[in-house]
Amino acid sequence: MSRRPEQPKVVVIGAGSWGTTFGKILADGGAQVTMWARRAELAHEIDEAKRNSKYLPGINLPRSMRATHDLERAIDGATQIYLSVPSQSARDTLRDMRPYVGDPSVPLVSLMKGVEKKTNLRMSQVIEQELACDPARIAVASGPNLALEIAQQQPTAAVIASSSQETADAVARRARNAYFRSFVNTDVIGTEFGGVLKNLIAVAIGIVDGVGYGENTKASIITRGLVEMTDFAVAYGAQPGTLQGLAGLGDLIATCQSPLSRNNTAGRLLGQGYKFQEVIAQMNQTAEGLASVGPVLKLAKDAGVEMPIVQQVKMVLDGRMNPREIAPHLTTDDDTPQGEGTQNGQDDRGGALRRAIERALDLLRDGGRGARSDRP
Ligand SMILES: NC(=O)c1ccc[n+]([C@@H]2O[C@H](COP(=O)([O-])OP(=O)(O)OC[C@H]3O[C@@H](n4cnc5c(N)ncnc54)[C@H](O)[C@@H]3O)[C@@H](O)[C@H]2O)c1
Ligand SMILES: O=P(O)(O)OC[C@H](O)CO
């Protein structure tokens, strides 16, 4: 099919459930979409049959959607590049893309919700590092976005964040249609960490479901989970409001409630008594939370943030805790009554804010060589 000149070409790298769904969002919004798939057979199925039977069974993809296994051909002429592979393989994929992404006017958009295990970096940081590009060119998309529901064209919203308002606006204008609305902000850290952290709380909720506990336990963990998410993200520079929005609370609700969530599913299997390796063997799609839990706890320790729920998820994953013992608090906590607010200034301890100020003072005292927690 020949391309009409008024339809700009965009490319989606990664043709799993979210990449393909996002391709459909873009195509239904009027873009000429090319998908890049790692496997030639999948590229062929999308290109010819307009189907992705493994990742989106029963969904008809737009007739205009193209797909290829050839990275150079996929990226050639693209006005926006979207990236949706598992976070742990993003760096290798970016390395392969490097020769073809030179045009500095082309935004690079992360659709991923993980942290790189070996570096503890967010995906926008990995993109910036691997492509040596201006951060103003990078955007991230996040929100309550369960792929299959959106592929079925159920109305949904997301947020596009970039340090450049112009980039966020350009991406949001492209990534919208009658059933998908993109909002914008400039809080990349909060938007990205929201997507990472809600996965960990969703694993905890899955564990609770698998064990057979009811709504009180789940509501307690979701609510305290949001406090943990906020404390952590704010300690790293996020705006607290972002965690109350689509990329925080919104995504937390969707992921914790839905049996479609792979993180929730992985947790449920753990709660039913399966061991970590058995869970991995049963999952044939990406559950980012399983890989992000280690890096998040390391980052939390560096920033002095307490994350009892995430800590318990890690203990269950490691086989060091019986899933039946999971609670919104550590049972080893001391007896001192604790305020309910977040640590970042909403309670009398002002924890995260205080620590951020302390780190800034450390940095100044140290002649700008790095805050205490940043040093090896
Ligand atoms: N599925 C959702 O509902 C959803 C929604 C929002 C965000 N996300 C995020 O999108 C990202 C991608 O998730 P997904 O749901 O599409 O995963 P998926 O498991 O459905 O698909 C992953 C895709 O990446 C490919 N892939 C696997 N290993 C690769 C490698 N080493 N190199 C290149 N490609 C590789 C797979 O072949 C597959 O096409 C994740 O970070 C996820 O958190 C997913
Ligand atoms: O299936 P999950 O658990 O990766 O969640 C998918 C999306 O992130 C929900 O917004």
Short mmCIF file of C-alpha atoms and ligand atoms in Angstrom, two decimals:
data_model
loop_
_atom_site.label_atom_id
_atom_site.label_comp_id
_atom_site.label_asym_id
_atom_site.label_seq_id
_atom_site.Cartn_x
_atom_site.Cartn_y
_atom_site.Cartn_z
CA MET A 1 0.00 0.00 0.00
CA SER A 2 1.47 3.40 -0.93
CA ARG A 3 1.90 5.92 1.89
CA ARG A 4 -0.09 9.13 1.72
CA PRO A 5 2.26 12.12 2.12
CA GLU A 6 0.24 13.71 4.94
CA GLN A 7 0.72 10.64 7.14
CA PRO A 8 4.05 10.84 8.98
CA LYS A 9 5.96 7.61 9.46
CA VAL A 10 6.60 6.47 13.04
CA VAL A 11 8.37 3.31 14.15
CA VAL A 12 7.79 1.05 17.14
CA ILE A 13 10.78 -1.08 18.14
CA GLY A 14 9.49 -4.28 19.76
CA ALA A 15 6.36 -6.13 18.70
CA GLY A 16 5.24 -7.73 21.96
CA SER A 17 1.86 -6.95 23.52
CA TRP A 18 2.57 -3.31 24.38
CA GLY A 19 4.65 -2.40 21.34
CA THR A 20 2.00 -3.78 18.99
CA THR A 21 -0.83 -2.14 20.94
CA PHE A 22 0.98 1.20 20.89
CA GLY A 23 1.50 0.77 17.15
CA LYS A 24 -2.26 0.35 16.82
CA ILE A 25 -2.86 3.49 18.94
CA LEU A 26 -0.56 5.49 16.65
CA ALA A 27 -2.03 4.05 13.45
CA ASP A 28 -5.59 4.68 14.65
CA GLY A 29 -4.46 8.26 15.38
CA GLY A 30 -3.44 8.70 11.74
CA ALA A 31 0.28 7.85 11.67
CA GLN A 32 1.88 5.50 9.17
CA VAL A 33 3.27 2.86 11.55
CA THR A 34 6.12 0.45 10.97
CA MET A 35 6.73 -2.20 13.63
CA TRP A 36 10.16 -3.71 14.13
CA ALA A 37 9.99 -7.32 15.37
CA ARG A 38 12.99 -9.32 16.55
CA ARG A 39 11.61 -12.49 14.97
CA ALA A 40 11.11 -12.50 11.19
CA GLU A 41 7.98 -14.72 11.47
CA LEU A 42 6.27 -12.23 13.75
CA ALA A 43 7.14 -9.32 11.44
CA HIS A 44 5.68 -11.34 8.58
CA GLU A 45 2.46 -12.16 10.47
CA ILE A 46 1.87 -8.49 11.38
CA ASP A 47 2.75 -7.25 7.90
CA GLU A 48 0.70 -9.81 5.97
CA ALA A 49 -2.12 -11.02 8.21
CA LYS A 50 -2.42 -7.85 10.36
CA ARG A 51 -2.37 -10.10 13.40
CA ASN A 52 -0.06 -10.76 16.35
CA SER A 53 -1.49 -14.06 17.49
CA LYS A 54 1.01 -14.74 20.30
CA TYR A 55 0.78 -11.38 22.06
CA LEU A 56 -2.64 -10.01 21.06
CA PRO A 57 -4.90 -12.96 20.25
CA GLY A 58 -8.17 -12.01 18.58
CA ILE A 59 -7.11 -8.45 17.70
CA ASN A 60 -7.23 -7.19 14.13
CA LEU A 61 -4.44 -4.69 13.54
CA PRO A 62 -4.90 -1.64 11.29
CA ARG A 63 -4.56 -2.42 7.58
CA SER A 64 -2.02 0.38 7.20
CA MET A 65 0.34 -1.12 9.81
CA ARG A 66 3.60 -2.43 8.36
CA ALA A 67 6.24 -4.59 10.04
CA THR A 68 9.79 -5.62 9.30
CA HIS A 69 12.64 -7.56 10.88
CA ASP A 70 15.16 -5.15 9.29
CA LEU A 71 16.09 -2.42 11.82
CA GLU A 72 17.55 0.01 9.29
CA ARG A 73 14.48 -0.20 7.05
CA ALA A 74 12.18 0.15 10.05
CA ILE A 75 13.82 3.37 11.29
CA ASP A 76 14.49 4.95 7.91
CA GLY A 77 12.37 8.10 7.50
CA ALA A 78 10.68 7.79 10.91
CA THR A 79 9.61 11.09 12.52
CA GLN A 80 9.23 9.52 15.98
CA ILE A 81 10.80 6.36 17.46
CA TYR A 82 9.02 4.36 20.19
CA LEU A 83 10.85 1.67 22.15
CA SER A 84 9.05 -1.30 23.75
CA VAL A 85 11.31 -4.26 24.49
CA PRO A 86 11.91 -5.81 27.93
CA SER A 87 13.98 -3.34 29.98
CA GLN A 88 16.84 -5.78 30.46
CA SER A 89 17.32 -5.98 26.67
CA ALA A 90 16.88 -2.26 25.94
CA ARG A 91 20.61 -1.46 25.96
CA ASP A 92 21.47 -4.14 23.38
CA THR A 93 18.57 -3.07 21.16
CA LEU A 94 19.64 0.60 21.42
CA ARG A 95 23.18 -0.37 20.47
CA ASP A 96 21.84 -2.01 17.30
CA MET A 97 19.74 1.09 16.57
CA ARG A 98 22.59 3.58 17.07
CA PRO A 99 23.74 3.85 13.44
CA TYR A 100 20.21 4.75 12.27
CA VAL A 101 18.96 7.32 14.79
CA GLY A 102 21.16 10.30 14.01
CA ASP A 103 18.49 12.89 13.19
CA PRO A 104 18.35 15.08 16.34
CA SER A 105 14.82 16.28 15.57
CA VAL A 106 13.36 12.79 15.98
CA PRO A 107 11.95 12.14 19.49
CA LEU A 108 12.80 8.84 21.19
CA VAL A 109 9.99 7.54 23.37
CA SER A 110 10.34 4.85 26.03
CA LEU A 111 7.23 2.74 26.58
CA MET A 112 9.06 0.55 29.09
CA LYS A 113 8.54 0.19 32.85
CA GLY A 114 11.70 -1.26 34.28
CA VAL A 115 15.10 -0.42 35.74
CA GLU A 116 18.28 -1.91 34.30
CA LYS A 117 19.60 -4.51 36.73
CA LYS A 118 23.32 -4.04 36.14
CA THR A 119 23.28 -0.21 36.35
CA ASN A 120 20.07 0.63 38.33
CA LEU A 121 19.28 3.15 35.57
CA ARG A 122 15.85 4.18 34.32
CA MET A 123 15.10 3.52 30.67
CA SER A 124 15.36 7.19 29.64
CA GLN A 125 18.84 7.23 31.19
CA VAL A 126 19.82 4.09 29.26
CA ILE A 127 18.57 5.71 26.03
CA GLU A 128 20.54 8.89 26.76
CA GLN A 129 23.68 6.88 27.50
CA GLU A 130 23.53 4.47 24.59
CA LEU A 131 22.51 6.98 21.92
CA ALA A 132 24.52 9.87 23.42
CA CYS A 133 21.58 12.14 22.69
CA ASP A 134 20.15 15.33 24.15
CA PRO A 135 17.71 14.43 27.01
CA ALA A 136 15.31 16.98 25.52
CA ARG A 137 14.83 14.53 22.68
CA ILE A 138 13.67 11.74 25.02
CA ALA A 139 10.13 11.14 26.28
CA VAL A 140 8.53 8.41 28.35
CA ALA A 141 4.94 7.19 28.21
CA SER A 142 3.24 5.67 31.24
CA GLY A 143 -0.17 5.16 32.84
CA PRO A 144 -2.87 2.57 33.48
CA ASN A 145 -2.30 0.84 30.17
CA LEU A 146 -3.07 -2.88 30.11
CA ALA A 147 -2.32 -3.72 26.51
CA LEU A 148 -5.21 -6.04 25.66
CA GLU A 149 -7.89 -3.64 26.92
CA ILE A 150 -6.46 -0.84 24.80
CA ALA A 151 -6.11 -3.11 21.79
CA GLN A 152 -9.85 -3.71 22.23
CA GLN A 153 -10.22 0.08 22.01
CA GLN A 154 -11.45 0.59 25.57
CA PRO A 155 -11.08 4.30 26.51
CA THR A 156 -7.81 4.96 28.34
CA ALA A 157 -5.44 7.77 29.28
CA ALA A 158 -1.68 7.98 29.66
CA VAL A 159 0.93 10.59 30.40
CA ILE A 160 3.85 11.57 28.18
CA ALA A 161 6.78 13.10 30.07
CA SER A 162 9.84 14.84 28.71
CA SER A 163 12.22 17.43 30.12
CA SER A 164 11.26 19.35 26.96
CA GLN A 165 7.65 20.51 26.90
CA GLU A 166 7.94 20.71 23.12
CA THR A 167 8.92 17.04 22.84
CA ALA A 168 6.17 15.95 25.25
CA ASP A 169 3.60 17.93 23.25
CA ALA A 170 4.77 16.54 19.90
CA VAL A 171 4.57 12.96 21.16
CA ALA A 172 1.21 13.48 22.88
CA ARG A 173 -0.25 14.98 19.71
CA ARG A 174 0.80 11.88 17.77
CA ALA A 175 -0.08 9.26 20.44
CA ARG A 176 -3.78 9.94 20.72
CA ASN A 177 -6.98 8.91 19.07
CA ALA A 178 -10.67 8.51 19.89
CA TYR A 179 -10.01 5.84 22.56
CA PHE A 180 -6.57 6.93 23.84
CA ARG A 181 -5.79 10.30 25.39
CA SER A 182 -2.24 11.43 26.20
CA PHE A 183 -1.64 14.05 28.90
CA VAL A 184 1.77 15.71 29.30
CA ASN A 185 4.20 16.68 32.05
CA THR A 186 7.90 17.46 32.43
CA ASP A 187 8.51 15.11 35.38
CA VAL A 188 10.37 12.29 33.67
CA ILE A 189 11.67 10.84 36.96
CA GLY A 190 8.24 10.65 38.61
CA THR A 191 6.53 9.32 35.50
CA GLU A 192 9.14 6.65 34.91
CA PHE A 193 9.48 5.55 38.55
CA GLY A 194 5.67 5.42 38.87
CA GLY A 195 5.59 2.74 36.16
CA VAL A 196 8.47 0.80 37.71
CA LEU A 197 7.25 0.89 41.30
CA LYS A 198 3.61 0.01 40.76
CA ASN A 199 4.82 -3.29 39.25
CA LEU A 200 6.40 -4.20 42.59
CA ILE A 201 3.24 -3.41 44.53
CA ALA A 202 1.25 -5.43 41.96
CA VAL A 203 3.50 -8.43 42.64
CA ALA A 204 2.70 -8.00 46.37
CA ILE A 205 -1.03 -7.87 45.60
CA GLY A 206 -0.70 -11.00 43.46
CA ILE A 207 0.98 -12.75 46.39
CA VAL A 208 -1.90 -11.72 48.66
CA ASP A 209 -4.43 -13.03 46.11
CA GLY A 210 -2.52 -16.28 45.73
CA VAL A 211 -2.46 -16.80 49.49
CA GLY A 212 -6.21 -16.13 49.62
CA TYR A 213 -6.30 -12.98 51.75
CA GLY A 214 -9.12 -10.51 51.13
CA GLU A 215 -9.80 -6.88 50.41
CA ASN A 216 -8.55 -5.35 53.68
CA THR A 217 -5.06 -6.71 53.15
CA LYS A 218 -5.05 -5.62 49.51
CA ALA A 219 -6.36 -2.11 50.23
CA SER A 220 -3.80 -1.70 53.03
CA ILE A 221 -0.95 -2.78 50.78
CA ILE A 222 -2.08 -0.62 47.85
CA THR A 223 -2.40 2.46 50.09
CA ARG A 224 0.88 1.93 51.92
CA GLY A 225 2.44 0.93 48.58
CA LEU A 226 1.59 4.35 47.17
CA VAL A 227 3.34 5.94 50.16
CA GLU A 228 6.45 3.83 49.47
CA MET A 229 6.31 4.75 45.78
CA THR A 230 6.02 8.45 46.59
CA ASP A 231 8.78 8.46 49.19
CA PHE A 232 11.13 6.67 46.81
CA ALA A 233 10.38 8.75 43.72
CA VAL A 234 10.49 12.08 45.56
CA ALA A 235 13.85 11.14 47.11
CA TYR A 236 15.13 10.87 43.53
CA GLY A 237 13.70 14.22 42.44
CA ALA A 238 10.12 13.41 41.34
CA GLN A 239 7.20 15.75 41.94
CA PRO A 240 4.88 14.17 44.55
CA GLY A 241 1.85 15.10 42.38
CA THR A 242 3.04 12.84 39.59
CA LEU A 243 2.62 9.82 41.87
CA GLN A 244 -1.00 10.87 42.51
CA GLY A 245 -1.64 10.93 38.75
CA LEU A 246 -2.03 8.46 35.91
CA ALA A 247 1.57 7.25 36.07
CA GLY A 248 1.32 6.58 39.82
CA LEU A 249 -2.03 5.96 41.45
CA GLY A 250 -3.76 5.34 38.10
CA ASP A 251 -1.38 2.62 37.04
CA LEU A 252 -1.24 1.19 40.56
CA ILE A 253 -5.01 0.66 40.55
CA ALA A 254 -5.06 -0.91 37.07
CA THR A 255 -2.14 -3.23 37.67
CA CYS A 256 -3.19 -4.33 41.15
CA GLN A 257 -6.78 -5.02 40.10
CA SER A 258 -6.34 -6.80 36.81
CA PRO A 259 -5.73 -10.48 36.16
CA LEU A 260 -4.31 -9.29 32.79
CA SER A 261 -1.28 -7.87 34.64
CA ARG A 262 1.76 -10.10 34.28
CA ASN A 263 3.27 -8.72 37.51
CA ASN A 264 0.07 -9.48 39.38
CA THR A 265 0.01 -12.96 37.79
CA ALA A 266 3.62 -13.66 38.77
CA GLY A 267 2.80 -12.63 42.36
CA ARG A 268 -0.27 -14.87 42.41
CA LEU A 269 1.85 -17.87 41.42
CA LEU A 270 4.31 -17.04 44.20
CA GLY A 271 1.44 -16.77 46.67
CA GLN A 272 0.18 -20.17 45.53
CA GLY A 273 3.54 -21.61 46.53
CA TYR A 274 5.47 -21.76 43.23
CA LYS A 275 9.18 -21.03 43.50
CA PHE A 276 10.76 -18.12 41.59
CA GLN A 277 12.20 -20.33 38.81
CA GLU A 278 8.85 -22.11 38.38
CA VAL A 279 7.13 -18.73 38.02
CA ILE A 280 9.64 -17.63 35.37
CA ALA A 281 9.04 -20.88 33.49
CA GLN A 282 5.26 -20.32 33.51
CA MET A 283 5.39 -16.68 32.34
CA ASN A 284 5.71 -16.33 28.60
CA GLN A 285 5.54 -12.53 28.71
CA THR A 286 7.57 -9.85 30.45
CA ALA A 287 6.92 -9.25 34.18
CA GLU A 288 9.26 -6.30 34.73
CA GLY A 289 8.79 -6.22 38.52
CA LEU A 290 10.73 -9.44 38.99
CA ALA A 291 13.90 -7.87 37.58
CA SER A 292 13.38 -4.37 39.04
CA VAL A 293 12.96 -5.35 42.69
CA GLY A 294 16.72 -5.70 43.35
CA PRO A 295 17.76 -2.38 41.77
CA VAL A 296 14.87 -0.53 43.45
CA LEU A 297 15.86 -1.80 46.90
CA LYS A 298 19.47 -0.84 46.24
CA LEU A 299 18.40 2.68 45.17
CA ALA A 300 16.07 2.92 48.19
CA LYS A 301 18.94 2.02 50.52
CA ASP A 302 21.19 4.63 48.90
CA ALA A 303 18.52 7.29 49.40
CA GLY A 304 17.62 6.16 52.92
CA VAL A 305 14.02 5.34 51.96
CA GLU A 306 12.17 2.56 53.74
CA MET A 307 10.17 0.22 51.49
CA PRO A 308 8.81 -2.58 53.69
CA ILE A 309 6.39 -3.94 51.08
CA VAL A 310 9.01 -4.08 48.31
CA GLN A 311 11.41 -5.66 50.80
CA GLN A 312 8.90 -8.41 51.52
CA VAL A 313 8.36 -9.04 47.80
CA LYS A 314 12.11 -9.60 47.47
CA MET A 315 12.10 -11.95 50.47
CA VAL A 316 9.28 -14.02 48.95
CA LEU A 317 11.06 -14.08 45.56
CA ASP A 318 14.25 -15.27 47.27
CA GLY A 319 12.37 -17.96 49.21
CA ARG A 320 13.27 -16.26 52.52
CA MET A 321 9.70 -15.52 53.55
CA ASN A 322 6.49 -17.53 53.58
CA PRO A 323 4.00 -15.65 51.33
CA ARG A 324 1.38 -15.98 54.11
CA GLU A 325 3.44 -13.58 56.22
CA ILE A 326 3.18 -10.67 53.76
CA ALA A 327 1.73 -7.53 55.35
CA PRO A 328 1.65 -3.76 54.76
CA HIS A 329 4.47 -3.48 57.29
CA LEU A 330 7.46 -5.52 58.36
CA THR A 331 6.53 -7.69 61.32
CA THR A 332 9.98 -6.87 62.69
CA ASP A 333 9.13 -3.13 62.80
CA ASP A 334 9.63 -1.54 66.19
CA ASP A 335 6.62 -0.65 68.34
CA THR A 336 6.83 3.13 67.88
CA PRO A 337 3.54 4.40 66.46
CA GLN A 338 4.06 5.82 63.01
CA GLY A 339 2.30 8.63 61.15
CA GLU A 340 0.38 7.63 58.04
CA GLY A 341 1.71 10.33 55.69
CA THR A 342 4.52 10.11 53.21
CA GLN A 343 8.01 10.82 54.45
CA ASN A 344 8.39 13.80 52.11
CA GLY A 345 7.14 16.60 54.23
CA GLN A 346 3.59 15.42 54.90
CA ASP A 347 4.41 14.15 58.34
CA ASP A 348 6.47 15.55 61.17
CA ARG A 349 9.62 13.69 60.20
CA GLY A 350 9.81 15.12 56.66
CA GLY A 351 12.01 12.13 55.81
CA ALA A 352 12.56 12.13 52.06
CA LEU A 353 12.68 15.91 51.80
CA ARG A 354 15.08 16.09 54.72
CA ARG A 355 17.31 13.45 53.16
CA ALA A 356 17.27 15.24 49.80
CA ILE A 357 18.36 18.46 51.53
CA GLU A 358 21.04 16.55 53.45
CA ARG A 359 22.37 15.06 50.23
CA ALA A 360 22.47 18.50 48.59
CA LEU A 361 24.37 19.87 51.61
CA ASP A 362 26.76 16.89 51.43
CA LEU A 363 27.37 17.72 47.82
CA LEU A 364 28.17 21.35 48.61
CA ARG A 365 30.42 20.43 51.54
CA ASP A 366 32.25 17.98 49.32
CA GLY A 367 33.15 20.61 46.74
CA GLY A 368 30.72 19.18 44.19
CA ARG A 369 32.47 15.79 43.95
CA GLY A 370 29.29 13.85 44.72
CA ALA A 371 26.88 13.25 47.56
CA ARG A 372 27.73 10.64 50.19
CA SER A 373 25.27 8.12 48.77
CA ASP A 374 26.51 8.63 45.18
CA ARG A 375 30.02 7.48 45.89
CA PRO A 376 31.05 3.83 45.34
N1 LIG B 1 1.84 -5.31 28.11
C1 LIG B 1 1.37 -4.22 28.71
O1 LIG B 1 0.19 -4.16 29.05
C2 LIG B 1 2.29 -3.05 28.96
C3 LIG B 1 1.73 -1.81 29.16
C4 LIG B 1 2.56 -0.71 29.41
C5 LIG B 1 3.93 -0.88 29.43
N2 LIG B 1 4.44 -2.12 29.21
C6 LIG B 1 5.91 -2.22 29.20
O2 LIG B 1 6.35 -2.41 27.86
C7 LIG B 1 7.58 -3.12 27.84
C8 LIG B 1 7.47 -4.27 26.87
O3 LIG B 1 6.50 -5.15 27.41
P1 LIG B 1 5.53 -6.05 26.54
O4 LIG B 1 4.29 -6.18 27.34
O5 LIG B 1 5.39 -5.60 25.16
O6 LIG B 1 6.34 -7.42 26.64
P2 LIG B 1 6.08 -8.74 25.87
O7 LIG B 1 6.67 -9.83 26.70
O8 LIG B 1 4.67 -8.83 25.45
O9 LIG B 1 6.96 -8.56 24.54
C9 LIG B 1 8.32 -8.27 24.57
C10 LIG B 1 8.81 -8.14 23.13
O10 LIG B 1 10.23 -7.93 23.17
C11 LIG B 1 10.87 -8.94 22.40
N3 LIG B 1 12.12 -9.29 23.03
C12 LIG B 1 12.34 -10.18 24.02
N4 LIG B 1 13.66 -10.23 24.29
C13 LIG B 1 14.26 -9.36 23.46
C14 LIG B 1 15.60 -9.00 23.22
N5 LIG B 1 16.59 -9.56 23.91
N6 LIG B 1 15.87 -8.07 22.27
C15 LIG B 1 14.89 -7.51 21.56
N7 LIG B 1 13.59 -7.84 21.72
C16 LIG B 1 13.28 -8.75 22.66
C17 LIG B 1 9.91 -10.13 22.40
O11 LIG B 1 10.17 -10.97 21.29
C18 LIG B 1 8.58 -9.41 22.31
O12 LIG B 1 8.31 -9.05 20.99
C19 LIG B 1 7.84 -3.55 29.29
O13 LIG B 1 8.76 -2.68 29.87
C20 LIG B 1 6.48 -3.39 29.96
O14 LIG B 1 6.57 -3.10 31.34
C21 LIG B 1 3.67 -3.20 28.97
O1 LIG B 2 1.09 -6.63 32.66
P1 LIG B 2 1.93 -5.72 33.54
O2 LIG B 2 1.92 -6.15 34.95
O3 LIG B 2 3.31 -5.55 32.94
O4 LIG B 2 1.24 -4.29 33.52
C1 LIG B 2 0.97 -3.71 32.29
C2 LIG B 2 0.91 -2.21 32.36
O5 LIG B 2 2.10 -1.69 32.88
C3 LIG B 2 -0.29 -1.70 33.11
O6 LIG B 2 -0.30 -0.31 33.01
#
